[in-house]
Amino acid sequence: MKKILSLALALALTLGCFLMAGCGKEDTIIVHTNAYFAPFEYYDGTEIVGVDVDIMNLVGEKLGKKVEFENTTFSVIIDNVSAGKVCDAGAAGITVTDARKEKVDFSNTYFTSVQYVIYKDGAMTPDGKDGDVEYILWDNLAGKKIGVQKDTTGDIYVAGEINGDEGFDGVLKGTGAEISRFDNAQVAADAIGANQIDVVVVDKLPASYIVDKNDGYSCAALYYAGAEGEAPSPTEESYAICVTKGNDELLNAINEVLEELGTEGVEELIRKHMGLE
């Protein structure tokens, strides 16, 4: 009987430890990411590296803790962080939205991105230039099969414009445009080459990275046409790192690191991981 009780107690303790956030890992920060979003997170062999990894490693140094990155599907990161049972933070080029803010606490934003469209060389012609930036208007995606990384901002924008959701212009509604969702942007880009889709909508830097690493592709910024007398405008968003609500120690440390890096520091990390240094 004592043996049975001891085994039962051990099992209960093990299960409780599994369910409790950070159990047995008080000195470790568990960060969930989707490691197919270069230069912010990507695989170098079997190791996850990138801008977000560098930032969180600096946070670990500040708190005297080890940082472990775990790759997972992008669509579950916010809910995993919200639950606080399997990870402490999410860092994956995550765009701040009101819906996400209801579930997690966000750090200060550290990068503003623009949605880009990837296409086969020669398949599309940019509509204009904004300074040195070539852009394509949303209107010219009418009738196209559009690939996105599932549950990213590109997914939100494309679905919103096709469905005419509240808060969107509905520029693709009724045009025959279709959305196809993929686990990551590279797989989506591969689908262009396989003639399964026409274009991919994704953030600027991943788009630039994919075009640089894969022959036969071009990309351009994705802009909304301006109203009469107004210039076209970019499809913008801002990234932040999220933590479980109430984890103020970690949130404050992240904000301190971001403040210490500043815009120049973050841009230096981006250049490093884009291979521009």
Short mmCIF file of C-alpha atoms in Angstrom, two decimals:
data_model
loop_
_atom_site.label_atom_id
_atom_site.label_comp_id
_atom_site.label_asym_id
_atom_site.label_seq_id
_atom_site.Cartn_x
_atom_site.Cartn_y
_atom_site.Cartn_z
CA MET A 1 0.00 0.00 0.00
CA LYS A 2 2.82 2.41 0.87
CA LYS A 3 4.46 1.63 -2.45
CA ILE A 4 1.21 2.35 -4.31
CA LEU A 5 0.74 5.61 -2.42
CA SER A 6 4.33 6.64 -3.14
CA LEU A 7 3.90 5.95 -6.86
CA ALA A 8 0.61 7.85 -6.88
CA LEU A 9 2.24 10.81 -5.13
CA ALA A 10 5.17 10.79 -7.55
CA LEU A 11 2.80 10.71 -10.50
CA ALA A 12 0.75 13.57 -9.08
CA LEU A 13 3.88 15.67 -8.52
CA THR A 14 5.14 14.93 -12.02
CA LEU A 15 1.80 15.85 -13.57
CA GLY A 16 1.57 19.01 -11.50
CA CYS A 17 5.06 19.99 -12.54
CA PHE A 18 4.18 19.44 -16.19
CA LEU A 19 1.12 21.65 -15.95
CA MET A 20 2.74 24.49 -14.01
CA ALA A 21 4.47 27.20 -16.00
CA GLY A 22 8.25 27.11 -15.60
CA CYS A 23 8.13 24.19 -13.13
CA GLY A 24 11.69 23.08 -12.55
CA LYS A 25 12.89 25.85 -14.89
CA GLU A 26 12.87 28.92 -12.70
CA ASP A 27 16.19 29.90 -14.31
CA THR A 28 14.92 29.50 -17.89
CA ILE A 29 12.75 31.67 -20.14
CA ILE A 30 10.82 29.54 -22.63
CA VAL A 31 10.06 31.44 -25.84
CA HIS A 32 7.74 30.13 -28.55
CA THR A 33 8.41 31.13 -32.14
CA ASN A 34 7.88 30.06 -35.73
CA ALA A 35 11.38 29.67 -37.12
CA TYR A 36 10.52 30.36 -40.77
CA PHE A 37 10.39 34.13 -40.61
CA ALA A 38 13.90 35.28 -41.46
CA PRO A 39 15.65 37.45 -40.47
CA PHE A 40 13.70 37.54 -37.20
CA GLU A 41 13.85 33.77 -36.62
CA TYR A 42 15.18 31.00 -38.82
CA TYR A 43 17.17 27.80 -38.67
CA ASP A 44 20.96 27.78 -39.01
CA GLY A 45 21.42 24.03 -39.23
CA THR A 46 19.47 22.75 -36.23
CA GLU A 47 19.78 25.98 -34.22
CA ILE A 48 17.13 28.70 -34.17
CA VAL A 49 18.76 32.09 -34.70
CA GLY A 50 17.63 35.56 -35.70
CA VAL A 51 16.90 39.10 -34.55
CA ASP A 52 14.30 38.02 -31.97
CA VAL A 53 16.66 35.36 -30.62
CA ASP A 54 19.41 37.96 -30.12
CA ILE A 55 16.98 40.29 -28.36
CA MET A 56 15.71 37.60 -26.00
CA ASN A 57 19.24 36.38 -25.25
CA LEU A 58 20.02 39.92 -24.07
CA VAL A 59 16.90 39.75 -21.89
CA GLY A 60 18.16 36.48 -20.44
CA GLU A 61 21.50 38.07 -19.62
CA LYS A 62 19.75 40.97 -17.89
CA LEU A 63 17.69 38.60 -15.73
CA GLY A 64 20.47 36.05 -15.22
CA LYS A 65 18.41 33.34 -16.92
CA LYS A 66 18.87 30.91 -19.78
CA VAL A 67 16.66 31.40 -22.84
CA GLU A 68 15.21 28.46 -24.78
CA PHE A 69 13.47 28.94 -28.12
CA GLU A 70 10.91 26.35 -29.20
CA ASN A 71 9.58 26.19 -32.74
CA THR A 72 5.82 25.83 -33.13
CA THR A 73 2.97 26.78 -35.46
CA PHE A 74 2.54 30.55 -35.56
CA SER A 75 -1.21 30.31 -35.03
CA VAL A 76 -0.86 28.83 -31.51
CA ILE A 77 1.78 31.18 -30.11
CA ILE A 78 -0.57 33.81 -28.69
CA ASP A 79 -2.77 31.19 -27.00
CA ASN A 80 0.27 29.33 -25.63
CA VAL A 81 1.65 32.52 -24.13
CA SER A 82 -1.77 33.48 -22.81
CA ALA A 83 -2.14 30.14 -21.00
CA GLY A 84 1.32 30.50 -19.46
CA LYS A 85 1.78 26.75 -19.04
CA VAL A 86 4.24 25.78 -21.74
CA CYS A 87 6.05 29.06 -22.43
CA ASP A 88 6.73 32.49 -20.97
CA ALA A 89 6.92 34.61 -24.11
CA GLY A 90 6.31 34.70 -27.84
CA ALA A 91 8.76 36.25 -30.30
CA ALA A 92 8.02 35.72 -33.97
CA GLY A 93 7.68 39.09 -35.66
CA ILE A 94 4.30 39.36 -33.97
CA THR A 95 2.11 42.28 -34.96
CA VAL A 96 0.29 44.09 -32.16
CA THR A 97 -3.51 43.98 -32.59
CA ASP A 98 -6.35 44.82 -30.22
CA ALA A 99 -7.55 41.21 -30.29
CA ARG A 100 -4.13 39.89 -29.30
CA LYS A 101 -3.77 42.52 -26.56
CA GLU A 102 -6.80 41.01 -24.86
CA LYS A 103 -4.90 37.76 -24.39
CA VAL A 104 -1.27 38.78 -23.74
CA ASP A 105 0.86 41.72 -22.67
CA PHE A 106 3.02 43.25 -25.40
CA SER A 107 6.39 44.90 -25.13
CA ASN A 108 7.10 48.24 -26.72
CA THR A 109 7.15 47.89 -30.51
CA TYR A 110 10.62 47.54 -32.03
CA PHE A 111 10.08 47.35 -35.80
CA THR A 112 7.55 48.70 -38.29
CA SER A 113 7.03 46.56 -41.37
CA VAL A 114 5.16 46.89 -44.64
CA GLN A 115 3.33 44.06 -46.36
CA TYR A 116 5.01 42.95 -49.58
CA VAL A 117 3.87 40.82 -52.48
CA ILE A 118 6.13 38.11 -53.95
CA TYR A 119 5.62 37.05 -57.57
CA LYS A 120 7.44 35.34 -60.45
CA ASP A 121 9.87 37.56 -62.32
CA GLY A 122 7.92 39.43 -64.99
CA ALA A 123 4.51 38.26 -63.79
CA MET A 124 3.58 41.68 -62.38
CA THR A 125 4.62 45.25 -63.00
CA PRO A 126 4.93 47.74 -60.11
CA ASP A 127 2.35 50.52 -60.24
CA GLY A 128 4.69 53.22 -59.05
CA LYS A 129 7.45 54.30 -56.70
CA ASP A 130 7.35 55.92 -53.28
CA GLY A 131 10.82 57.39 -53.06
CA ASP A 132 13.04 54.38 -53.79
CA VAL A 133 10.31 51.84 -52.96
CA GLU A 134 8.46 50.18 -55.82
CA TYR A 135 4.87 49.28 -54.99
CA ILE A 136 1.95 47.26 -56.31
CA LEU A 137 -1.61 48.29 -55.52
CA TRP A 138 -4.02 45.92 -53.82
CA ASP A 139 -6.37 46.38 -56.79
CA ASN A 140 -3.93 44.46 -58.99
CA LEU A 141 -4.33 41.32 -56.88
CA ALA A 142 -7.93 41.05 -58.11
CA GLY A 143 -8.72 37.55 -59.36
CA LYS A 144 -5.41 36.11 -58.19
CA LYS A 145 -4.70 33.07 -56.03
CA ILE A 146 -2.92 34.61 -53.04
CA GLY A 147 -0.74 32.63 -50.66
CA VAL A 148 -0.18 33.68 -47.05
CA GLN A 149 1.43 32.31 -43.92
CA LYS A 150 -1.45 31.12 -41.77
CA ASP A 151 -2.63 33.50 -39.03
CA THR A 152 -0.07 36.20 -39.84
CA THR A 153 -0.92 39.79 -40.65
CA GLY A 154 -0.75 38.94 -44.35
CA ASP A 155 -3.49 36.38 -43.75
CA ILE A 156 -5.58 38.93 -41.85
CA TYR A 157 -5.21 41.59 -44.55
CA VAL A 158 -5.86 39.30 -47.53
CA ALA A 159 -8.86 37.63 -45.91
CA GLY A 160 -10.22 41.01 -44.85
CA GLU A 161 -9.95 42.47 -48.34
CA ILE A 162 -11.48 39.38 -49.99
CA ASN A 163 -14.35 39.13 -47.52
CA GLY A 164 -14.90 42.86 -47.11
CA ASP A 165 -14.61 42.56 -43.33
CA GLU A 166 -15.21 45.55 -41.08
CA GLY A 167 -12.14 47.75 -40.99
CA PHE A 168 -11.04 46.78 -44.50
CA ASP A 169 -11.70 48.41 -47.85
CA GLY A 170 -12.87 45.16 -49.47
CA VAL A 171 -10.85 45.94 -52.60
CA LEU A 172 -10.72 42.22 -53.55
CA LYS A 173 -14.33 41.38 -52.71
CA GLY A 174 -16.17 39.90 -55.66
CA THR A 175 -13.06 39.89 -57.87
CA GLY A 176 -12.52 36.14 -57.79
CA ALA A 177 -9.41 36.47 -55.64
CA GLU A 178 -8.73 33.40 -53.48
CA ILE A 179 -6.64 32.86 -50.37
CA SER A 180 -4.43 29.82 -49.72
CA ARG A 181 -2.88 29.35 -46.28
CA PHE A 182 0.53 27.76 -45.68
CA ASP A 183 2.55 26.89 -42.58
CA ASN A 184 5.32 29.31 -43.54
CA ALA A 185 6.19 31.90 -46.17
CA GLN A 186 8.86 29.81 -47.90
CA VAL A 187 6.41 26.96 -48.52
CA ALA A 188 3.97 29.55 -49.88
CA ALA A 189 6.64 30.92 -52.21
CA ASP A 190 7.43 27.39 -53.40
CA ALA A 191 3.76 27.09 -54.36
CA ILE A 192 4.24 30.00 -56.78
CA GLY A 193 6.98 28.02 -58.52
CA ALA A 194 4.66 24.99 -58.67
CA ASN A 195 1.96 27.16 -60.30
CA GLN A 196 -0.44 26.47 -57.42
CA ILE A 197 -0.84 30.16 -56.58
CA ASP A 198 0.01 33.46 -58.24
CA VAL A 199 1.52 35.55 -55.45
CA VAL A 200 2.39 35.56 -51.75
CA VAL A 201 1.63 38.40 -49.34
CA VAL A 202 4.06 38.58 -46.41
CA ASP A 203 6.05 41.12 -44.41
CA LYS A 204 8.85 43.06 -46.10
CA LEU A 205 11.95 41.43 -44.65
CA PRO A 206 10.84 37.80 -45.04
CA ALA A 207 9.81 38.68 -48.61
CA SER A 208 13.21 40.24 -49.32
CA TYR A 209 14.98 37.26 -47.74
CA ILE A 210 13.01 34.75 -49.84
CA VAL A 211 13.60 36.67 -53.08
CA ASP A 212 17.31 36.94 -52.29
CA LYS A 213 17.63 33.20 -51.59
CA ASN A 214 15.43 31.90 -54.45
CA ASP A 215 15.99 32.60 -58.15
CA GLY A 216 13.10 33.65 -60.35
CA TYR A 217 11.17 35.76 -57.84
CA SER A 218 10.59 39.48 -57.39
CA CYS A 219 8.78 41.44 -54.68
CA ALA A 220 7.32 44.89 -54.18
CA ALA A 221 5.59 46.78 -51.40
CA LEU A 222 1.82 46.40 -51.20
CA TYR A 223 0.01 49.76 -51.17
CA TYR A 224 -3.55 50.96 -50.97
CA ALA A 225 -4.66 53.33 -53.72
CA GLY A 226 -5.28 56.78 -52.31
CA ALA A 227 -8.63 58.52 -52.45
CA GLU A 228 -9.02 61.24 -55.06
CA GLY A 229 -6.15 63.67 -54.67
CA GLU A 230 -4.33 61.45 -52.15
CA ALA A 231 -1.14 59.46 -52.68
CA PRO A 232 -1.10 55.64 -52.32
CA SER A 233 -0.18 54.43 -48.83
CA PRO A 234 1.69 51.36 -47.52
CA THR A 235 0.10 48.48 -45.61
CA GLU A 236 1.96 48.90 -42.31
CA GLU A 237 2.20 47.08 -38.98
CA SER A 238 4.42 47.08 -35.87
CA TYR A 239 6.14 44.13 -34.16
CA ALA A 240 6.44 43.45 -30.43
CA ILE A 241 7.26 40.55 -28.11
CA CYS A 242 4.43 39.14 -26.01
CA VAL A 243 4.44 37.68 -22.50
CA THR A 244 1.88 36.03 -20.27
CA LYS A 245 -0.30 38.69 -18.66
CA GLY A 246 1.06 39.76 -15.28
CA ASN A 247 4.67 38.70 -15.97
CA ASP A 248 5.90 42.22 -15.32
CA GLU A 249 9.49 41.23 -14.52
CA LEU A 250 9.98 39.71 -17.96
CA LEU A 251 8.04 42.45 -19.74
CA ASN A 252 10.07 45.20 -18.06
CA ALA A 253 13.34 43.45 -18.93
CA ILE A 254 12.31 43.16 -22.59
CA ASN A 255 11.41 46.85 -22.72
CA GLU A 256 14.72 47.78 -21.11
CA VAL A 257 16.67 45.77 -23.70
CA LEU A 258 14.67 47.32 -26.56
CA GLU A 259 15.31 50.79 -25.18
CA GLU A 260 19.03 50.05 -24.85
CA LEU A 261 19.21 48.74 -28.42
CA GLY A 262 17.18 51.58 -29.88
CA THR A 263 16.28 51.76 -33.54
CA GLU A 264 19.92 51.64 -34.63
CA GLY A 265 20.64 48.55 -32.55
CA VAL A 266 17.67 46.65 -33.95
CA GLU A 267 18.58 47.67 -37.49
CA GLU A 268 22.13 46.45 -36.88
CA LEU A 269 20.77 43.04 -35.86
CA ILE A 270 18.60 42.98 -38.99
CA ARG A 271 21.59 43.76 -41.21
CA LYS A 272 23.57 41.00 -39.54
CA HIS A 273 20.91 38.36 -40.12
CA MET A 274 20.23 39.58 -43.66
CA GLY A 275 23.93 39.06 -44.40
CA LEU A 276 24.45 42.76 -45.13
CA GLU A 277 27.43 43.29 -42.83
#
